[in-house]
Amino acid sequence: MNQLKLWKGRPNPLGAKVTPLGVNFAVFSENATGIDLCLFEDTASSMETVRLPMFEKTNNVWHCLVPGLKAGQLYGFRVHGPYEPAQGHRFNPDKLLLDPYAKAISGLVNWGPEMFGYTQDGSENADLKRDERDNAWCMPKSIVVDDAFDWGDDQLLDVAQPESIYYEVHVKGFSKLCPSIPEDLRGTYAALGHPFAIDYFKKLGVTAVELLPIHHFVNDEFLENKGLTNYWGYNSIGYFAPHSAYAHDGTSGDQVREFKEMVKALHAAGIEVILDVVYNHTGEGNHFGPMLSFRGIDNAAYYRLVQNDRRYYMDYTGTGNTLNMQHPHVLQLLMDSLRYWVTEMHVDGFRFDLAATLAREFHDVSRLSAFFDCIHQDPVISTVKLIAEPWDVGEGGYQVGNFPVLWQEWNGKYRDCLRAYWKGDMGLLGELAYRLTGSADLFEAGGRRPYASVNILTAHDGFTLYDTVAYNDKHNEANGENNQDGHNDNRSWNCGAEGPTDDEAINALRRQQLRNFLATMLLSQGVPMIVGGDEFGRTQMGNNNAYCQDNEISWFNWEHAEWQKQLIEFTARLIHERKNHPLFRRPKYFQGRRVPRAGIKDLLWFDTDGSEMNSEDWNSANRCVGMLLSGDALDIRNPEGEPVRDDTFVFLFNAYHEPVKFALPGKEHVNWEVFLNTHEESGFPAAPAAYSAGDELAVDGRTLCILRLVKGSQDDARNVAWKRSQKQDPVAPPVPPRPSRHEPIDPATIGPRFRAKHITPPAISDLAQGAKEPDHPPLK
């Protein structure tokens, strides 16, 4: 290898590209004075076998071609230039650096003082002095990868957004303890492509797995010193490389093949793959962080620096640094990475971590930022699923509802409202109505549809769904930060005891609350996202920030009690019903008025006495409301242009702790049957009870009860209404009789008895702010 020659090569593509002649290397740096290509024989090498100065620079890209090299070659860069932190420059050729475009990275960092570009003397100005120790022995290496792979007829699935059901899952945590997967596969990409995993996803009914970060990431030194790891992976250092620790062999580049095989297997089962991507910051931290790649290649170009003191980093992420989306090359890096994962790795979409950071042009978040322009004009990326976590930790960073068209958003307001409502907070009916129907108050004005709202109740960050009903307070002691980390505003309620309990009344209530949450989310308008394990009541023992818990706290426990198996069946049934009824996944917002041609209203809200909600009701402290969704007024068409029809449903919400009677809507000949009742352990009654319009139905405390219009009764009732209209004076237009409060109305309205003109809730800003604390009497 010492006899290798260096050819001129090409400035594109960036990274290492295998050619018939050898391997072409290209790396961007506009401020470097020189770059050395370093080649290694194995990962344990303490020093490179060959160091080759790259003598060509074109448009700020340093490039060369090494003839005879092949896939599997280990390499890195050493970059020369000024070490002037006050000017934003931190070049240090004593430090081996990863290629920002590396498609595979061998192993993880072995932490030591050599991994830092400055001398660690503990002083406030330590980073101003360059460290001269070599770090090659403890630094992972970039790997040359051949893109060849037999995809067969695999292609992106392009599941329609209204049809989507996302399942957020951690690659390792899903399978690490799974006895149905071979032990040597557990915790790997291969495990997610295993027949057991695919069969589980299909039986559950989800359409996509949303993987927590799989870009190669850094395990923080301070965590390793405490015996912990960066389990979630929000610390990226390689935007083209699958994380090596999730593969059988993460040292040779085989992780790329294994990831592709996983995607191919999931696609064959009709399941999309969505990546959680972290383009807002890197694993190099603040000015006291390590030197791994971007900082040493061109710190001033890659990072947002404080304008008046470029020694320091702008931090909109809470991690120490922010990538510089104002620089065209950083935008190119992001777009090249996204396109690579779609075109070469066949992923179906992306969830963008702290996406508000990416849209900060100067300081404010901008809908017209270059980031959005790049995404929207790109012929590849604009066609896949784009999901934003629509906030960051900077000023003005909470941007729910403010992303442009093409984007879906994690709806944090949905989570906060539904959690508060089901634990018994008052004054939420108006907002609840918006959240159940697709959050038009957030998304409609921007030209988006209900499926712009990704309805979340939980996420990796926070309590699991079970812990939301089992803990009032976080219990993060295992993180080693004196329980100071993690959210304090969890909007949770432990149902009467903190954590595990033998009290069957409390456990029964917890199971009921789980059914309330799952049924509400999976039958709301918008796109539901289930956090892996919530379908069987996974617990993290009250830890709401398990980012560093690579152990049983975070891993799935596949030994399920009977109630957990029943909850999985309940969740799968809910997903089946969502898929079976277009009414639960409308691609358009409700109108709340008579739909043209149908002549009936698509949505009605009513009080417990059957009368339509008025402004006084919306502003009350009540915790009960009825919602009628008409299946004959969908106002949507199938691909062949034919009108779509569905059943008509009534939702009866009771978040009060005692039973409440609801008067059922309709006129004579209108009959209802119970479709779902969360008070029952099965959720779906085996022998549904039947009721007639005008009957009073007692809905148990803290219960969602859904009724379906009995087929045939609706048509009979319509005929009665039509015949009645013919008996009126043909000269004057027919005037429907004004019903009394105790007389069932003409079912041609398909709705409750009228009392006021208000059909949809008032604007959120006009709602009275009710009490925030739940009224929870002692359990009986």
PDB file of C-alpha atoms in Angstrom, residues 193-350:
ATOM      1  CA  GLY A 193     -36.787  -7.672   8.996  1.00  0.00           C
ATOM      2  CA  HIS A 194     -37.287 -11.049  10.703  1.00  0.00           C
ATOM      3  CA  PRO A 195     -40.579 -12.901   9.991  1.00  0.00           C
ATOM      4  CA  PHE A 196     -41.651 -12.534  13.637  1.00  0.00           C
ATOM      5  CA  ALA A 197     -41.318  -8.733  13.541  1.00  0.00           C
ATOM      6  CA  ILE A 198     -43.042  -8.432  10.182  1.00  0.00           C
ATOM      7  CA  ASP A 199     -45.879 -10.704  11.290  1.00  0.00           C
ATOM      8  CA  TYR A 200     -46.289  -8.617  14.461  1.00  0.00           C
ATOM      9  CA  PHE A 201     -46.475  -5.339  12.517  1.00  0.00           C
ATOM     10  CA  LYS A 202     -48.957  -6.804  10.034  1.00  0.00           C
ATOM     11  CA  LYS A 203     -51.243  -8.248  12.706  1.00  0.00           C
ATOM     12  CA  LEU A 204     -51.201  -4.945  14.548  1.00  0.00           C
ATOM     13  CA  GLY A 205     -52.032  -3.185  11.288  1.00  0.00           C
ATOM     14  CA  VAL A 206     -49.517  -0.337  11.210  1.00  0.00           C
ATOM     15  CA  THR A 207     -48.512   0.957   7.773  1.00  0.00           C
ATOM     16  CA  ALA A 208     -45.059   2.317   8.635  1.00  0.00           C
ATOM     17  CA  VAL A 209     -42.299   1.858  11.176  1.00  0.00           C
ATOM     18  CA  GLU A 210     -40.719   5.161  12.193  1.00  0.00           C
ATOM     19  CA  LEU A 211     -37.225   4.308  13.390  1.00  0.00           C
ATOM     20  CA  LEU A 212     -35.496   6.338  16.071  1.00  0.00           C
ATOM     21  CA  PRO A 213     -32.190   7.695  14.722  1.00  0.00           C
ATOM     22  CA  ILE A 214     -30.147   5.187  12.759  1.00  0.00           C
ATOM     23  CA  HIS A 215     -27.653   7.684  11.330  1.00  0.00           C
ATOM     24  CA  HIS A 216     -24.311   6.790  12.901  1.00  0.00           C
ATOM     25  CA  PHE A 217     -24.188   8.602  16.238  1.00  0.00           C
ATOM     26  CA  VAL A 218     -21.870   9.302  19.153  1.00  0.00           C
ATOM     27  CA  ASN A 219     -22.114   7.855  22.645  1.00  0.00           C
ATOM     28  CA  ASP A 220     -21.327  10.836  24.855  1.00  0.00           C
ATOM     29  CA  GLU A 221     -18.250  10.552  27.040  1.00  0.00           C
ATOM     30  CA  PHE A 222     -20.026  11.832  30.140  1.00  0.00           C
ATOM     31  CA  LEU A 223     -22.636   9.071  29.759  1.00  0.00           C
ATOM     32  CA  GLU A 224     -20.061   6.341  29.285  1.00  0.00           C
ATOM     33  CA  ASN A 225     -18.260   7.568  32.389  1.00  0.00           C
ATOM     34  CA  LYS A 226     -21.504   6.916  34.306  1.00  0.00           C
ATOM     35  CA  GLY A 227     -21.992   3.489  32.732  1.00  0.00           C
ATOM     36  CA  LEU A 228     -24.750   4.781  30.451  1.00  0.00           C
ATOM     37  CA  THR A 229     -25.094   5.254  26.688  1.00  0.00           C
ATOM     38  CA  ASN A 230     -26.865   7.530  24.244  1.00  0.00           C
ATOM     39  CA  TYR A 231     -29.641   4.991  23.658  1.00  0.00           C
ATOM     40  CA  TRP A 232     -31.976   7.160  21.566  1.00  0.00           C
ATOM     41  CA  GLY A 233     -29.218   8.226  19.177  1.00  0.00           C
ATOM     42  CA  TYR A 234     -29.957  11.949  18.832  1.00  0.00           C
ATOM     43  CA  ASN A 235     -26.259  12.720  18.450  1.00  0.00           C
ATOM     44  CA  SER A 236     -25.516  12.182  14.766  1.00  0.00           C
ATOM     45  CA  ILE A 237     -22.046  12.271  13.259  1.00  0.00           C
ATOM     46  CA  GLY A 238     -22.631  10.400   9.968  1.00  0.00           C
ATOM     47  CA  TYR A 239     -25.605  11.451   7.852  1.00  0.00           C
ATOM     48  CA  PHE A 240     -25.075   8.732   5.218  1.00  0.00           C
ATOM     49  CA  ALA A 241     -24.033   5.846   7.450  1.00  0.00           C
ATOM     50  CA  PRO A 242     -26.335   3.358   9.239  1.00  0.00           C
ATOM     51  CA  HIS A 243     -25.346   3.129  12.891  1.00  0.00           C
ATOM     52  CA  SER A 244     -22.767   0.357  13.147  1.00  0.00           C
ATOM     53  CA  ALA A 245     -23.916  -1.024  16.522  1.00  0.00           C
ATOM     54  CA  TYR A 246     -27.259  -2.125  15.033  1.00  0.00           C
ATOM     55  CA  ALA A 247     -25.578  -4.592  12.651  1.00  0.00           C
ATOM     56  CA  HIS A 248     -23.917  -7.998  13.058  1.00  0.00           C
ATOM     57  CA  ASP A 249     -20.619  -6.584  11.905  1.00  0.00           C
ATOM     58  CA  GLY A 250     -20.253  -2.839  12.187  1.00  0.00           C
ATOM     59  CA  THR A 251     -16.618  -2.724  11.200  1.00  0.00           C
ATOM     60  CA  SER A 252     -16.619  -3.803   7.550  1.00  0.00           C
ATOM     61  CA  GLY A 253     -19.495  -1.850   6.040  1.00  0.00           C
ATOM     62  CA  ASP A 254     -21.872  -4.805   6.172  1.00  0.00           C
ATOM     63  CA  GLN A 255     -24.360  -2.595   8.027  1.00  0.00           C
ATOM     64  CA  VAL A 256     -25.351  -1.040   4.691  1.00  0.00           C
ATOM     65  CA  ARG A 257     -26.351  -4.380   3.190  1.00  0.00           C
ATOM     66  CA  GLU A 258     -28.155  -5.426   6.364  1.00  0.00           C
ATOM     67  CA  PHE A 259     -30.156  -2.191   6.451  1.00  0.00           C
ATOM     68  CA  LYS A 260     -31.172  -2.612   2.802  1.00  0.00           C
ATOM     69  CA  GLU A 261     -32.287  -6.192   3.438  1.00  0.00           C
ATOM     70  CA  MET A 262     -34.444  -4.978   6.336  1.00  0.00           C
ATOM     71  CA  VAL A 263     -36.117  -2.347   4.142  1.00  0.00           C
ATOM     72  CA  LYS A 264     -36.691  -4.844   1.355  1.00  0.00           C
ATOM     73  CA  ALA A 265     -38.343  -7.322   3.743  1.00  0.00           C
ATOM     74  CA  LEU A 266     -40.601  -4.672   5.284  1.00  0.00           C
ATOM     75  CA  HIS A 267     -41.600  -3.359   1.865  1.00  0.00           C
ATOM     76  CA  ALA A 268     -42.493  -6.854   0.735  1.00  0.00           C
ATOM     77  CA  ALA A 269     -44.959  -6.928   3.637  1.00  0.00           C
ATOM     78  CA  GLY A 270     -46.424  -3.537   2.687  1.00  0.00           C
ATOM     79  CA  ILE A 271     -44.777  -1.669   5.550  1.00  0.00           C
ATOM     80  CA  GLU A 272     -43.039   1.660   4.959  1.00  0.00           C
ATOM     81  CA  VAL A 273     -39.784   2.702   6.628  1.00  0.00           C
ATOM     82  CA  ILE A 274     -39.513   6.256   7.967  1.00  0.00           C
ATOM     83  CA  LEU A 275     -36.305   7.594   9.507  1.00  0.00           C
ATOM     84  CA  ASP A 276     -36.073   9.984  12.447  1.00  0.00           C
ATOM     85  CA  VAL A 277     -33.285  12.305  11.258  1.00  0.00           C
ATOM     86  CA  VAL A 278     -31.228  14.810  13.249  1.00  0.00           C
ATOM     87  CA  TYR A 279     -29.994  17.510  10.882  1.00  0.00           C
ATOM     88  CA  ASN A 280     -30.248  20.329  13.416  1.00  0.00           C
ATOM     89  CA  HIS A 281     -27.031  19.537  15.333  1.00  0.00           C
ATOM     90  CA  THR A 282     -24.184  17.015  15.503  1.00  0.00           C
ATOM     91  CA  GLY A 283     -22.464  14.965  18.187  1.00  0.00           C
ATOM     92  CA  GLU A 284     -19.549  17.406  18.491  1.00  0.00           C
ATOM     93  CA  GLY A 285     -21.236  19.554  21.159  1.00  0.00           C
ATOM     94  CA  ASN A 286     -20.205  23.090  22.126  1.00  0.00           C
ATOM     95  CA  HIS A 287     -16.739  24.708  22.160  1.00  0.00           C
ATOM     96  CA  PHE A 288     -15.639  22.167  24.769  1.00  0.00           C
ATOM     97  CA  GLY A 289     -16.835  19.222  22.683  1.00  0.00           C
ATOM     98  CA  PRO A 290     -14.779  16.603  20.818  1.00  0.00           C
ATOM     99  CA  MET A 291     -13.327  16.924  17.320  1.00  0.00           C
ATOM    100  CA  LEU A 292     -14.798  14.156  15.181  1.00  0.00           C
ATOM    101  CA  SER A 293     -15.583  15.522  11.733  1.00  0.00           C
ATOM    102  CA  PHE A 294     -17.306  18.822  10.862  1.00  0.00           C
ATOM    103  CA  ARG A 295     -15.501  20.893  13.504  1.00  0.00           C
ATOM    104  CA  GLY A 296     -12.080  19.923  12.187  1.00  0.00           C
ATOM    105  CA  ILE A 297     -12.986  20.004   8.469  1.00  0.00           C
ATOM    106  CA  ASP A 298     -14.469  23.514   8.472  1.00  0.00           C
ATOM    107  CA  ASN A 299     -15.966  24.704  11.742  1.00  0.00           C
ATOM    108  CA  ALA A 300     -16.893  28.164  10.437  1.00  0.00           C
ATOM    109  CA  ALA A 301     -18.847  26.751   7.498  1.00  0.00           C
ATOM    110  CA  TYR A 302     -20.706  23.884   9.152  1.00  0.00           C
ATOM    111  CA  TYR A 303     -21.901  25.529  12.394  1.00  0.00           C
ATOM    112  CA  ARG A 304     -23.942  28.558  13.403  1.00  0.00           C
ATOM    113  CA  LEU A 305     -21.495  30.678  15.404  1.00  0.00           C
ATOM    114  CA  VAL A 306     -22.217  33.646  17.664  1.00  0.00           C
ATOM    115  CA  GLN A 307     -21.882  36.670  15.414  1.00  0.00           C
ATOM    116  CA  ASN A 308     -19.831  38.854  17.742  1.00  0.00           C
ATOM    117  CA  ASP A 309     -17.698  36.072  19.221  1.00  0.00           C
ATOM    118  CA  ARG A 310     -17.192  33.177  16.842  1.00  0.00           C
ATOM    119  CA  ARG A 311     -15.526  31.086  19.490  1.00  0.00           C
ATOM    120  CA  TYR A 312     -19.031  30.134  20.670  1.00  0.00           C
ATOM    121  CA  TYR A 313     -21.910  28.294  19.017  1.00  0.00           C
ATOM    122  CA  MET A 314     -25.544  29.263  18.574  1.00  0.00           C
ATOM    123  CA  ASP A 315     -27.567  26.603  20.367  1.00  0.00           C
ATOM    124  CA  TYR A 316     -31.219  26.251  19.352  1.00  0.00           C
ATOM    125  CA  THR A 317     -31.204  22.554  20.189  1.00  0.00           C
ATOM    126  CA  GLY A 318     -29.984  22.294  23.767  1.00  0.00           C
ATOM    127  CA  THR A 319     -27.075  20.114  22.641  1.00  0.00           C
ATOM    128  CA  GLY A 320     -24.340  22.721  22.275  1.00  0.00           C
ATOM    129  CA  ASN A 321     -24.359  23.440  18.548  1.00  0.00           C
ATOM    130  CA  THR A 322     -26.607  24.095  15.555  1.00  0.00           C
ATOM    131  CA  LEU A 323     -25.818  23.254  11.951  1.00  0.00           C
ATOM    132  CA  ASN A 324     -25.510  26.295   9.713  1.00  0.00           C
ATOM    133  CA  MET A 325     -28.495  26.178   7.351  1.00  0.00           C
ATOM    134  CA  GLN A 326     -27.447  29.578   6.049  1.00  0.00           C
ATOM    135  CA  HIS A 327     -24.495  27.993   4.248  1.00  0.00           C
ATOM    136  CA  PRO A 328     -25.210  26.514   0.799  1.00  0.00           C
ATOM    137  CA  HIS A 329     -22.910  23.539   1.340  1.00  0.00           C
ATOM    138  CA  VAL A 330     -24.674  22.569   4.565  1.00  0.00           C
ATOM    139  CA  LEU A 331     -27.965  22.677   2.685  1.00  0.00           C
ATOM    140  CA  GLN A 332     -26.343  20.526   0.004  1.00  0.00           C
ATOM    141  CA  LEU A 333     -25.188  18.044   2.652  1.00  0.00           C
ATOM    142  CA  LEU A 334     -28.716  17.758   4.019  1.00  0.00           C
ATOM    143  CA  MET A 335     -30.292  17.333   0.578  1.00  0.00           C
ATOM    144  CA  ASP A 336     -27.644  14.858  -0.596  1.00  0.00           C
ATOM    145  CA  SER A 337     -28.226  12.819   2.551  1.00  0.00           C
ATOM    146  CA  LEU A 338     -32.001  12.793   2.141  1.00  0.00           C
ATOM    147  CA  ARG A 339     -31.784  11.814  -1.526  1.00  0.00           C
ATOM    148  CA  TYR A 340     -29.288   9.056  -0.718  1.00  0.00           C
ATOM    149  CA  TRP A 341     -31.610   7.458   1.816  1.00  0.00           C
ATOM    150  CA  VAL A 342     -34.500   7.539  -0.647  1.00  0.00           C
ATOM    151  CA  THR A 343     -32.748   6.523  -3.849  1.00  0.00           C
ATOM    152  CA  GLU A 344     -30.088   4.128  -2.521  1.00  0.00           C
ATOM    153  CA  MET A 345     -31.622   2.892   0.736  1.00  0.00           C
ATOM    154  CA  HIS A 346     -35.309   3.009  -0.346  1.00  0.00           C
ATOM    155  CA  VAL A 347     -36.720   4.685   2.764  1.00  0.00           C
ATOM    156  CA  ASP A 348     -40.227   6.140   2.445  1.00  0.00           C
ATOM    157  CA  GLY A 349     -39.950   9.333   4.442  1.00  0.00           C
ATOM    158  CA  PHE A 350     -38.426  11.273   7.295  1.00  0.00           C
TER     159      PHE A 350
END
